[in-house]
Coordinates of N, CA, C and O and ligand atoms in Angstrom, one line a residue:
M1 N 10.4 12.6 38.5 CA 10.1 13.5 37.3 C 9.8 12.4 36.0 O 11.2 11.8 36.3
I2 N 9.0 12.6 35.6 CA 8.8 11.6 34.5 C 9.8 12.0 33.0 O 10.1 13.0 33.1
K3 N 9.7 10.8 32.1 CA 10.9 11.4 31.0 C 10.5 11.2 30.0 O 9.3 10.0 29.6
I4 N 10.1 12.5 28.9 CA 9.5 12.4 27.5 C 10.1 12.6 26.5 O 11.2 13.5 26.6
G5 N 10.1 11.3 25.6 CA 10.9 11.7 24.4 C 10.4 12.3 23.1 O 9.0 12.0 22.8
I6 N 10.9 13.3 22.6 CA 10.3 13.9 21.4 C 11.1 13.4 20.3 O 12.2 13.3 19.8
I7 N 10.3 12.6 19.8 CA 10.5 11.6 18.8 C 11.0 12.6 17.3 O 9.7 13.0 16.9
V8 N 11.9 12.6 16.7 CA 11.8 13.4 15.3 C 11.5 12.0 14.0 O 12.1 11.1 13.9
G9 N 10.3 12.3 13.4 CA 9.9 11.6 12.9 C 9.8 11.5 11.1 O 9.3 10.7 10.6
S10 N 11.2 12.3 10.8 CA 11.4 12.1 9.4 C 13.0 11.7 9.3 O 13.7 12.4 10.3
T11 N 13.6 11.2 8.4 CA 15.0 11.0 8.5 C 15.3 11.4 7.2 O 16.5 11.1 6.7
R12 N 15.0 11.8 6.2 CA 15.0 12.6 5.1 C 15.9 13.8 4.9 O 16.2 14.2 5.5
P13 N 16.8 13.3 4.1 CA 18.1 14.7 3.9 C 17.0 16.0 3.8 O 16.4 16.0 3.0
G14 N 17.8 17.0 4.6 CA 17.1 18.2 4.4 C 15.4 18.2 5.2 O 14.9 19.4 5.1
R15 N 15.4 17.7 6.0 CA 14.2 17.4 6.8 C 13.8 18.7 7.6 O 14.7 19.3 8.2
K16 N 12.7 18.8 7.7 CA 12.0 19.9 8.5 C 11.9 19.1 10.1 O 12.0 20.1 11.0
A17 N 11.7 17.8 9.9 CA 11.7 17.5 11.5 C 12.3 17.8 12.8 O 12.3 17.8 13.5
E18 N 13.6 17.9 12.0 CA 14.7 18.1 13.0 C 14.7 19.8 14.0 O 14.8 19.7 15.1
T19 N 14.6 20.4 13.1 CA 14.0 22.2 13.6 C 12.9 22.2 14.4 O 12.8 22.6 15.4
V20 N 11.9 21.3 14.0 CA 10.4 21.3 14.6 C 10.4 20.7 15.7 O 10.0 21.6 17.4
A21 N 11.4 19.4 15.9 CA 11.5 19.0 17.4 C 12.5 19.8 18.7 O 12.1 19.4 19.5
E22 N 13.5 20.4 17.7 CA 14.2 21.1 18.8 C 13.6 22.2 19.1 O 13.9 22.6 20.3
W23 N 12.4 23.0 18.3 CA 11.8 23.9 18.8 C 11.0 23.2 19.9 O 10.9 24.2 21.0
V24 N 10.1 22.6 20.1 CA 9.5 21.6 21.0 C 10.5 21.6 22.2 O 10.2 21.8 23.3
R25 N 11.7 21.0 21.9 CA 12.4 20.7 23.0 C 12.8 22.0 24.0 O 12.8 21.7 25.1
D26 N 12.9 23.0 23.1 CA 13.9 24.0 23.8 C 12.5 24.7 24.4 O 13.0 25.4 25.3
L27 N 11.6 25.0 24.0 CA 10.0 25.1 25.2 C 10.2 24.5 25.8 O 9.7 24.7 27.4
A28 N 10.1 23.0 25.8 CA 9.6 22.2 26.9 C 10.7 21.8 28.1 O 10.2 21.8 29.2
V29 N 11.9 22.1 27.9 CA 12.7 22.3 28.9 C 12.8 23.3 29.9 O 13.4 23.1 31.1
K30 N 12.1 24.5 29.4 CA 12.0 25.5 30.6 C 11.1 25.2 31.7 O 10.6 26.0 32.3
R31 N 10.0 24.0 31.3 CA 9.1 23.8 32.5 C 9.7 23.4 33.5 O 9.1 23.8 34.8
G32 N 10.7 22.5 33.8 CA 10.5 22.0 34.8 C 10.1 20.8 35.7 O 10.1 20.4 36.7
D33 N 8.9 20.6 35.0 CA 7.9 19.5 35.8 C 8.2 17.8 35.1 O 7.7 17.0 35.0
A34 N 9.1 18.0 33.8 CA 9.7 16.6 33.7 C 11.0 16.9 32.7 O 11.2 18.2 32.4
E35 N 11.4 15.5 32.5 CA 12.5 15.8 31.7 C 12.4 15.5 30.3 O 11.3 14.6 29.6
F36 N 13.2 16.2 29.3 CA 12.5 16.0 27.6 C 13.8 15.9 26.9 O 14.9 16.1 27.2
E37 N 13.7 14.9 26.2 CA 15.1 14.3 25.4 C 14.4 14.3 23.8 O 13.4 13.6 23.8
L38 N 15.6 14.6 23.0 CA 15.0 14.0 21.5 C 15.4 12.4 21.5 O 16.3 11.9 21.6
V39 N 14.6 12.1 20.3 CA 14.8 10.7 20.1 C 14.9 11.0 18.7 O 13.5 11.0 17.9
D40 N 15.7 10.5 17.8 CA 16.1 10.9 16.3 C 16.1 9.5 15.8 O 17.0 8.6 15.8
L41 N 15.3 9.4 14.9 CA 15.3 8.0 14.3 C 16.3 8.0 13.4 O 16.9 6.5 13.3
R42 N 17.0 8.5 13.0 CA 18.2 8.5 12.4 C 19.4 7.9 13.0 O 20.3 7.2 12.9
D43 N 19.2 8.1 14.4 CA 20.1 7.7 15.3 C 19.8 5.7 15.5 O 20.4 5.1 16.4
F44 N 18.6 5.6 15.3 CA 18.2 4.3 15.3 C 18.0 3.6 13.7 O 16.7 3.7 13.3
P45 N 18.5 3.3 12.9 CA 18.8 3.0 11.7 C 18.2 1.2 11.9 O 18.5 0.4 11.4
L46 N 16.9 1.3 11.6 CA 15.9 0.1 11.7 C 15.8 -0.4 10.3 O 15.6 0.5 9.4
P47 N 16.1 -1.6 9.9 CA 15.6 -1.7 8.5 C 14.1 -2.1 8.3 O 13.6 -2.2 9.6
H48 N 13.5 -2.6 7.2 CA 12.1 -2.8 7.5 C 12.0 -4.0 8.4 O 13.2 -4.7 8.5
L49 N 11.1 -3.9 9.0 CA 10.6 -4.9 10.1 C 11.3 -6.4 10.0 O 10.7 -7.2 8.8
D50 N 12.1 -7.0 10.3 CA 13.1 -8.1 10.2 C 13.1 -9.0 11.6 O 13.7 -9.5 11.5
E51 N 12.1 -9.0 12.3 CA 12.1 -9.7 13.8 C 11.1 -10.7 13.2 O 10.0 -10.6 12.4
T52 N 11.2 -11.9 13.5 CA 10.3 -13.0 13.3 C 8.9 -13.2 14.1 O 8.2 -13.2 13.6
L53 N 9.0 -13.0 15.6 CA 8.2 -13.1 16.1 C 7.2 -11.8 16.3 O 8.3 -10.9 15.8
P54 N 6.2 -11.8 16.6 CA 5.8 -10.5 16.5 C 6.2 -9.8 17.7 O 6.7 -10.2 18.7
A55 N 6.2 -8.2 18.0 CA 6.3 -7.8 18.8 C 6.2 -7.8 20.3 O 6.8 -7.8 21.2
A56 N 5.0 -8.4 20.2 CA 4.2 -8.6 21.6 C 4.9 -9.2 22.3 O 4.7 -9.7 23.8
F57 N 5.5 -10.6 21.7 CA 6.3 -11.6 22.2 C 7.3 -10.9 23.3 O 7.8 -11.7 23.9
G58 N 8.0 -9.6 22.9 CA 9.3 -9.4 23.7 C 10.3 -10.0 23.4 O 11.3 -9.9 24.3
Q59 N 10.4 -10.9 22.3 CA 11.4 -11.7 22.5 C 12.3 -11.3 21.1 O 12.1 -11.7 19.5
Y60 N 13.2 -10.5 21.0 CA 13.8 -9.5 19.9 C 15.6 -10.3 19.6 O 16.1 -10.7 20.5
E61 N 15.4 -10.7 18.2 CA 16.5 -11.3 17.6 C 17.8 -10.5 17.3 O 18.8 -10.8 17.7
H62 N 17.6 -9.1 17.2 CA 18.4 -8.3 16.6 C 18.9 -7.4 17.5 O 17.9 -6.6 18.0
P63 N 20.2 -7.1 17.3 CA 20.4 -5.5 18.5 C 20.0 -4.4 18.1 O 19.8 -4.0 18.9
H64 N 19.8 -4.3 16.8 CA 19.1 -2.8 16.6 C 17.7 -3.0 17.2 O 17.2 -2.1 17.5
T65 N 17.1 -3.9 17.1 CA 15.7 -3.9 17.9 C 15.7 -3.9 19.4 O 15.1 -2.9 20.0
R66 N 17.1 -4.7 19.9 CA 17.1 -4.2 21.5 C 17.4 -2.9 21.8 O 17.2 -2.4 22.7
A67 N 18.3 -2.3 20.7 CA 18.7 -0.9 21.4 C 17.5 0.1 20.9 O 17.3 0.9 22.3
W68 N 16.6 -0.2 19.9 CA 15.5 0.5 20.1 C 14.6 0.1 21.4 O 14.0 1.7 21.5
S69 N 14.3 -0.9 21.5 CA 13.6 -1.3 22.7 C 14.2 -0.7 24.1 O 13.2 -0.3 24.7
E70 N 15.3 -0.7 24.3 CA 15.7 -0.1 25.2 C 15.5 1.4 25.4 O 15.2 2.5 26.4
R71 N 15.6 2.1 24.6 CA 15.3 3.8 24.3 C 13.9 4.0 24.5 O 13.8 5.1 25.3
I72 N 13.2 3.4 24.0 CA 11.5 3.8 24.1 C 11.3 2.9 25.8 O 10.4 4.0 26.5
A73 N 11.9 2.1 26.1 CA 11.6 1.5 27.4 C 11.9 2.4 28.4 O 11.1 2.7 29.6
S74 N 13.0 3.5 28.0 CA 13.4 4.3 29.0 C 12.6 5.5 29.6 O 12.5 6.1 30.2
L75 N 11.7 5.5 28.5 CA 10.9 6.9 28.4 C 9.3 6.5 28.9 O 8.5 5.7 28.5
D76 N 8.4 7.8 29.5 CA 7.4 7.6 30.3 C 6.2 8.2 29.2 O 4.9 8.2 29.6
G77 N 6.7 8.8 28.2 CA 5.7 9.5 27.1 C 6.3 10.0 25.9 O 8.0 10.2 25.9
F78 N 5.7 10.7 24.9 CA 6.0 10.8 23.7 C 5.6 12.4 23.2 O 4.5 12.6 23.4
V79 N 6.5 13.1 22.3 CA 5.9 13.9 21.7 C 6.2 13.2 20.0 O 7.4 13.4 19.8
F80 N 5.2 13.0 19.6 CA 5.7 12.7 17.8 C 5.7 13.7 17.3 O 4.7 14.5 16.8
V81 N 6.8 14.0 16.4 CA 6.7 15.2 15.5 C 6.8 14.6 14.1 O 8.0 14.0 13.8
T82 N 6.0 14.8 13.4 CA 5.6 14.1 12.1 C 5.0 15.1 10.9 O 4.2 15.8 11.3
P83 N 5.8 14.9 10.1 CA 5.5 15.6 8.8 C 3.9 14.4 8.0 O 4.0 13.4 8.7
E84 N 3.5 15.3 6.9 CA 2.2 14.6 6.4 C 3.1 13.9 5.3 O 3.6 14.7 4.3
Y85 N 2.7 12.8 4.9 CA 3.4 12.0 3.9 C 2.4 11.2 3.1 O 1.7 10.3 3.6
N86 N 1.7 11.5 2.0 CA 0.9 10.8 1.1 C -0.3 10.5 2.5 O -0.7 9.1 2.6
S87 N -1.1 11.6 3.0 CA -2.0 11.8 3.9 C -1.6 10.8 5.3 O -2.7 9.9 5.8
S88 N -0.8 10.6 5.3 CA -0.3 10.1 6.8 C 1.0 10.5 7.2 O 1.4 11.3 6.9
T89 N 1.7 9.2 7.9 CA 2.8 9.9 8.9 C 3.6 9.2 7.8 O 3.4 8.5 6.7
T90 N 5.0 9.1 8.1 CA 6.1 8.7 7.7 C 6.2 7.3 7.5 O 6.1 6.4 8.6
G91 N 6.7 6.5 6.6 CA 7.0 5.2 6.9 C 8.0 4.5 7.3 O 7.9 4.0 8.1
V92 N 8.9 5.9 7.8 CA 10.2 4.9 8.9 C 9.4 4.9 10.1 O 10.0 4.1 10.9
L93 N 8.6 6.4 10.3 CA 8.0 6.2 11.9 C 7.3 4.9 11.9 O 7.0 4.2 13.4
K94 N 5.9 4.6 11.0 CA 5.2 3.4 11.4 C 6.0 2.1 11.6 O 5.8 1.4 12.2
N95 N 7.4 2.0 11.0 CA 8.1 0.8 11.0 C 8.6 0.8 12.2 O 8.7 -0.1 12.9
A96 N 9.1 1.8 12.7 CA 9.7 1.9 14.3 C 8.6 1.6 15.1 O 9.2 0.7 16.4
I97 N 7.6 2.3 15.1 CA 6.4 2.0 15.9 C 6.2 0.3 15.8 O 6.0 -0.4 16.8
D98 N 6.3 -0.4 14.9 CA 5.8 -1.7 14.6 C 7.0 -2.5 15.3 O 6.7 -4.0 15.7
F99 N 8.0 -2.0 15.1 CA 9.3 -3.3 16.0 C 9.1 -3.4 17.3 O 9.7 -4.3 17.7
L100 N 7.8 -2.7 18.0 CA 7.7 -2.6 19.6 C 6.7 -2.9 19.9 O 5.6 -2.8 19.1
Y101 N 6.5 -3.3 21.0 CA 5.0 -3.5 21.6 C 4.9 -2.9 23.3 O 4.2 -1.5 23.3
A102 N 5.4 -3.5 24.2 CA 5.3 -3.3 25.7 C 5.6 -1.9 25.8 O 5.1 -1.3 26.5
E103 N 6.7 -1.8 25.2 CA 7.8 -0.6 25.3 C 6.8 0.9 25.2 O 7.3 1.6 25.5
W104 N 5.6 0.8 24.5 CA 4.8 1.8 24.3 C 3.9 1.8 25.1 O 3.4 3.2 25.6
A105 N 3.4 0.9 25.7 CA 2.0 0.6 26.7 C 1.9 1.4 27.8 O 2.9 1.9 28.5
D106 N 0.9 2.2 28.0 CA 0.6 3.0 29.2 C 1.5 4.2 29.4 O 2.0 4.5 30.7
K107 N 1.6 4.5 28.0 CA 2.5 6.3 28.3 C 1.6 7.1 27.5 O 0.5 6.8 26.3
A108 N 1.6 8.3 27.9 CA 1.0 9.3 27.1 C 1.9 9.5 25.9 O 3.0 9.8 25.7
A109 N 1.2 10.4 25.1 CA 1.7 10.8 23.9 C 0.7 12.1 23.2 O -0.1 12.2 23.3
G110 N 1.4 12.6 22.7 CA 1.2 14.2 21.6 C 1.6 14.0 20.5 O 2.6 13.5 20.2
F111 N 1.1 15.0 19.6 CA 1.4 15.3 18.2 C 1.9 16.6 18.1 O 0.8 17.3 18.0
V112 N 2.9 17.0 17.2 CA 3.5 18.1 16.4 C 3.3 17.8 14.7 O 4.3 17.0 14.6
S113 N 2.8 17.9 14.3 CA 2.3 17.7 12.8 C 2.9 19.1 12.0 O 2.5 20.0 12.4
Y114 N 2.8 18.6 10.8 CA 3.3 19.9 9.8 C 2.7 19.5 8.6 O 2.9 18.1 8.1
G115 N 2.3 20.3 7.4 CA 1.8 19.9 6.0 C 0.8 20.8 5.6 O 0.7 21.9 6.3
V116 N 0.5 21.0 4.4 CA -0.4 21.9 3.7 C -1.5 22.0 4.4 O -2.0 23.2 5.0
D117 N -2.0 20.8 5.3 CA -3.4 21.3 6.2 C -3.0 20.6 7.8 O -3.7 20.1 8.5
G118 N -1.7 21.3 8.2 CA -1.1 21.0 9.7 C -0.9 19.7 9.8 O -0.5 19.2 11.0
G119 N -0.8 19.2 8.6 CA -0.6 17.1 9.2 C -1.2 16.6 9.6 O -1.3 15.9 10.2
A120 N -2.6 17.3 9.4 CA -3.8 16.5 10.3 C -4.0 15.0 9.9 O -4.2 14.1 11.1
R121 N -4.0 15.0 9.1 CA -4.2 13.3 8.1 C -3.0 12.6 8.9 O -2.9 11.1 9.1
A122 N -1.8 13.2 9.1 CA -0.8 12.0 9.6 C -1.2 11.8 11.2 O -0.3 11.1 11.8
A123 N -1.4 13.0 11.8 CA -1.4 12.6 13.3 C -2.6 12.0 13.7 O -2.6 10.8 14.6
E124 N -3.7 12.1 12.5 CA -4.9 11.1 12.9 C -4.4 9.6 12.5 O -4.9 8.6 13.4
H125 N -3.7 9.2 11.8 CA -3.3 7.8 11.6 C -2.4 7.6 12.6 O -2.8 6.2 13.3
L126 N -1.7 8.1 13.6 CA -0.7 7.7 14.4 C -1.8 7.6 15.4 O -1.3 6.5 16.3
R127 N -2.6 8.3 15.8 CA -3.1 8.1 16.9 C -4.0 6.6 16.8 O -3.9 6.1 17.8
Q128 N -4.8 6.9 15.5 CA -5.0 5.0 15.2 C -4.5 4.0 15.7 O -4.4 3.1 16.4
M129 N -2.6 4.3 15.4 CA -2.2 3.1 15.3 C -1.4 2.9 16.7 O -1.6 1.8 17.3
L130 N -1.1 4.2 17.3 CA -0.7 3.9 18.7 C -2.0 3.5 20.2 O -1.5 2.8 20.7
G131 N -3.2 4.0 19.4 CA -4.0 3.2 20.3 C -3.9 1.7 20.2 O -4.3 1.1 21.2
R132 N -3.5 1.0 19.5 CA -3.3 -0.4 19.1 C -2.3 -1.0 20.0 O -2.6 -1.6 20.6
V133 N -1.2 -0.1 20.2 CA -0.5 -0.6 21.2 C -0.3 0.3 22.8 O 0.7 0.5 23.3
K134 N -1.4 0.8 22.9 CA -2.0 1.1 24.3 C -1.0 2.5 24.9 O -0.9 2.7 25.6
V135 N -1.1 3.1 23.8 CA -0.6 4.3 24.1 C -1.9 5.2 24.5 O -2.6 5.3 23.7
A136 N -1.9 6.1 25.5 CA -2.8 7.5 25.6 C -2.8 8.5 25.0 O -1.9 9.2 25.4
D137 N -3.3 8.9 23.8 CA -2.9 10.2 23.2 C -3.8 11.1 23.4 O -5.1 11.3 23.7
V138 N -3.0 12.3 23.7 CA -4.0 13.6 24.4 C -4.5 14.6 23.2 O -4.1 13.8 22.3
S139 N -5.6 15.0 23.6 CA -6.3 15.9 22.6 C -5.9 17.0 22.1 O -6.1 17.0 20.9
A140 N -5.0 17.8 22.9 CA -4.6 19.0 22.4 C -3.5 18.4 21.5 O -2.6 17.6 21.4
Q141 N -3.1 19.4 20.0 CA -2.2 19.1 19.2 C -1.6 20.2 18.6 O -2.4 21.3 18.4
V142 N -0.5 20.5 18.0 CA 0.3 21.2 17.7 C 0.1 21.0 16.0 O 0.7 20.3 15.4
A143 N -0.9 21.8 15.0 CA -0.8 21.6 13.8 C -0.1 22.7 13.0 O -1.1 23.7 12.9
L144 N 1.2 22.6 12.2 CA 1.9 23.5 11.6 C 1.5 23.6 10.2 O 1.6 22.7 9.6
S145 N 1.3 24.8 9.8 CA 1.0 25.0 8.3 C 2.0 25.2 7.6 O 3.1 26.0 8.1
L146 N 2.4 24.6 6.5 CA 3.8 24.6 5.3 C 3.5 26.1 5.0 O 4.2 26.5 4.6
Y147 N 2.0 26.7 4.7 CA 1.8 28.0 4.1 C 2.2 29.0 4.9 O 2.9 30.3 5.0
T148 N 2.0 29.0 6.7 CA 2.2 30.0 7.3 C 3.2 30.0 8.5 O 3.3 31.0 9.3
D149 N 3.5 28.7 9.0 CA 4.6 28.8 9.8 C 6.1 28.0 9.6 O 6.7 28.2 10.1
F150 N 6.0 28.2 7.8 CA 7.3 28.0 7.3 C 7.4 29.0 6.2 O 6.8 28.7 5.2
E151 N 8.2 30.0 6.3 CA 8.4 31.2 5.3 C 8.9 30.6 4.2 O 9.9 29.8 3.9
G152 N 8.5 30.9 3.2 CA 8.5 30.3 1.4 C 8.5 28.7 1.7 O 9.5 28.0 0.8
F153 N 7.9 28.1 2.6 CA 7.5 26.6 3.0 C 8.9 26.1 3.4 O 8.9 24.8 3.3
T154 N 9.7 26.9 3.6 CA 11.0 26.4 3.9 C 11.6 26.6 5.2 O 11.6 25.9 6.3
D155 N 11.8 28.0 5.9 CA 12.3 28.2 6.9 C 11.1 28.3 8.5 O 10.3 29.0 7.9
F156 N 11.6 27.8 9.1 CA 10.5 27.5 10.1 C 10.5 28.7 11.3 O 11.1 29.5 11.5
K157 N 9.4 29.5 10.9 CA 8.9 30.6 11.8 C 7.5 30.6 12.1 O 6.6 31.1 11.8
P158 N 7.5 29.8 13.4 CA 6.1 29.3 13.8 C 5.3 30.6 14.5 O 6.1 31.6 15.1
A159 N 4.3 30.6 14.1 CA 3.0 31.8 14.8 C 3.3 32.0 15.9 O 3.6 30.5 16.6
A160 N 3.1 33.3 16.7 CA 3.6 33.3 18.0 C 2.3 32.3 18.9 O 2.9 31.6 19.9
H161 N 1.4 32.2 18.5 CA 0.7 31.5 19.1 C 0.9 29.9 19.4 O -0.2 29.2 20.1
R162 N 1.9 29.7 18.3 CA 1.9 28.0 18.5 C 2.9 27.7 20.0 O 2.3 26.5 20.4
E163 N 3.2 28.7 20.3 CA 3.9 28.2 21.6 C 3.0 27.8 22.9 O 3.0 26.9 23.5
E164 N 1.6 28.5 22.7 CA 0.6 28.1 24.0 C 0.2 26.9 23.6 O -0.2 26.3 24.3
A165 N 0.2 26.3 22.4 CA -0.3 25.2 22.1 C 0.4 24.0 22.4 O 0.0 22.9 23.2
V166 N 1.9 24.6 22.2 CA 2.9 23.7 22.9 C 2.6 23.3 24.1 O 2.5 22.0 25.0
T167 N 2.4 24.5 24.9 CA 2.2 24.0 26.5 C 1.2 23.6 26.8 O 1.2 22.8 27.7
T168 N 0.2 23.6 26.3 CA -1.2 23.1 26.4 C -1.0 21.7 26.3 O -1.3 20.8 27.0
M169 N -0.5 21.1 25.0 CA -0.3 19.5 24.8 C 0.7 19.2 26.1 O 0.5 17.9 26.2
L170 N 1.6 19.7 26.1 CA 2.8 18.9 27.0 C 2.3 18.9 28.4 O 2.2 18.0 29.3
D171 N 1.3 20.4 28.7 CA 0.1 19.9 30.2 C -0.1 18.6 29.9 O 0.0 17.9 31.3
Q172 N -0.9 18.3 29.1 CA -1.4 16.7 29.3 C -1.1 15.5 29.0 O -1.3 15.1 29.5
I173 N 0.3 16.0 28.5 CA 0.9 14.8 28.3 C 1.9 14.5 29.8 O 2.2 13.4 30.2
V174 N 2.3 15.6 30.1 CA 2.8 15.3 31.9 C 2.0 14.9 32.9 O 2.1 13.7 33.7
S175 N 0.6 15.4 32.8 CA -0.6 15.0 33.7 C -0.8 13.4 33.5 O -1.0 12.6 34.4
W176 N -1.1 13.1 32.2 CA -1.3 11.8 31.7 C -0.3 10.7 31.9 O -0.4 9.8 32.9
G177 N 1.3 11.2 31.6 CA 2.1 10.5 31.9 C 2.5 10.0 33.4 O 3.1 9.1 33.6
T178 N 2.1 11.0 34.3 CA 2.4 11.0 35.5 C 1.2 9.9 36.0 O 1.3 8.9 37.1
A179 N 0.0 10.3 35.7 CA -1.2 9.5 35.9 C -1.0 7.9 35.9 O -1.7 7.2 36.7
L180 N -0.4 7.7 34.6 CA -0.3 6.3 34.5 C 0.7 5.3 35.0 O 1.2 4.4 34.7
R181 N 1.8 6.3 35.6 CA 2.8 5.7 36.2 C 2.7 4.2 37.0 O 3.3 3.2 36.9
P182 N 1.4 4.1 37.8 CA 0.9 2.9 38.2 C 0.8 1.6 37.5 O 1.4 0.5 37.8
L183 N 0.3 2.2 36.4 CA -0.1 1.1 35.2 C 1.6 0.1 34.7 O 1.3 -1.0 34.7
R184 N 2.2 1.5 34.7 CA 3.7 0.9 34.3 C 4.4 0.2 35.4 O 5.0 -0.8 34.9
A185 N 4.0 0.5 36.8 CA 4.9 -0.3 37.6 C 4.5 -1.7 37.7 O 5.2 -2.8 37.8
A186 N 3.3 -1.6 37.4 CA 2.5 -3.2 37.4 C 2.9 -3.9 36.6 O 2.8 -5.3 36.4
A187 N 3.2 -3.6 35.3 CA 3.3 -4.4 34.2 C 4.9 -4.9 33.9 O 5.9 -4.7 34.5
Ligands
FMN1 C1 6.8 11.4 0.0 C2 6.1 12.7 0.3 C3 4.8 13.0 0.3 C4 4.1 14.3 0.9 N1 2.6 14.0 1.1 C5 2.0 15.1 1.7 C6 1.0 15.2 1.8 O1 0.3 14.1 1.9 N2 0.2 16.1 2.6 C7 1.0 17.1 2.9 O2 0.7 18.1 3.5 N3 2.2 17.4 2.4 C8 2.9 16.2 2.1 N4 4.4 16.5 1.6 C9 4.9 17.4 2.0 C10 5.6 17.3 3.5 O3 4.7 17.7 4.1 C11 7.1 18.1 3.5 O4 7.6 17.9 2.3 C12 7.6 18.3 4.8 O5 8.2 19.1 4.7 C13 8.4 17.1 4.8 O6 8.7 16.9 6.2 P1 10.4 16.6 6.4 O7 10.8 18.0 5.4 O8 10.6 16.7 7.8 O9 10.7 15.1 5.9 C14 4.9 15.2 1.0 C15 6.0 15.0 1.2 C16 6.7 13.7 0.7 C17 8.4 13.6 0.8

């Protein structure tokens, strides 16, 4: 079975990302067609990019980069859970993506975004940047509204139809993540 990492894309105190990621994980583990694990950026406290060589060289100086590299290399696909910050994803997630290169390649990814417009701009920016590191982004997306999926803009109460959207997105990640296996094996 392939292994999918659910990346918690905010490290802010009081973040919503953790609750949203746990909701995705709890739905995902019922499937049985892949393994699903949370990947919390708080557990990988990367500084602003401090590697001398570009990540494409794969020669990392720092233990924090090697730890992050091992974690991402161990996965076959991703669900990025991202809020929208100033019409994009979070700085901490962009920085974490920039630290690596080959570890992302030939893996499938989907997005669970949230914001006043469903975090759509955050997910679109992520799709652009992940294309650069050869991630295959699936079309299905879960776009949660701060107005209707968070009571009082705070308590996460997703609309019932969101579960179906998660299922569709995970179906696509699992099928592409599995289909891309030969490319990962050859790399
Ligand atoms: C720095 C910052 C910028 C934000 N910019 C946007 C924005 O452009 N669009 C939007 O819909 N929400 C924006 N928000 C609201 C966030 O989507 C909302 O606070 C969300 O809960 C943040 O996710 P988190 O709690 O997991 O960190 C912004 C929040 C912060 C902290």
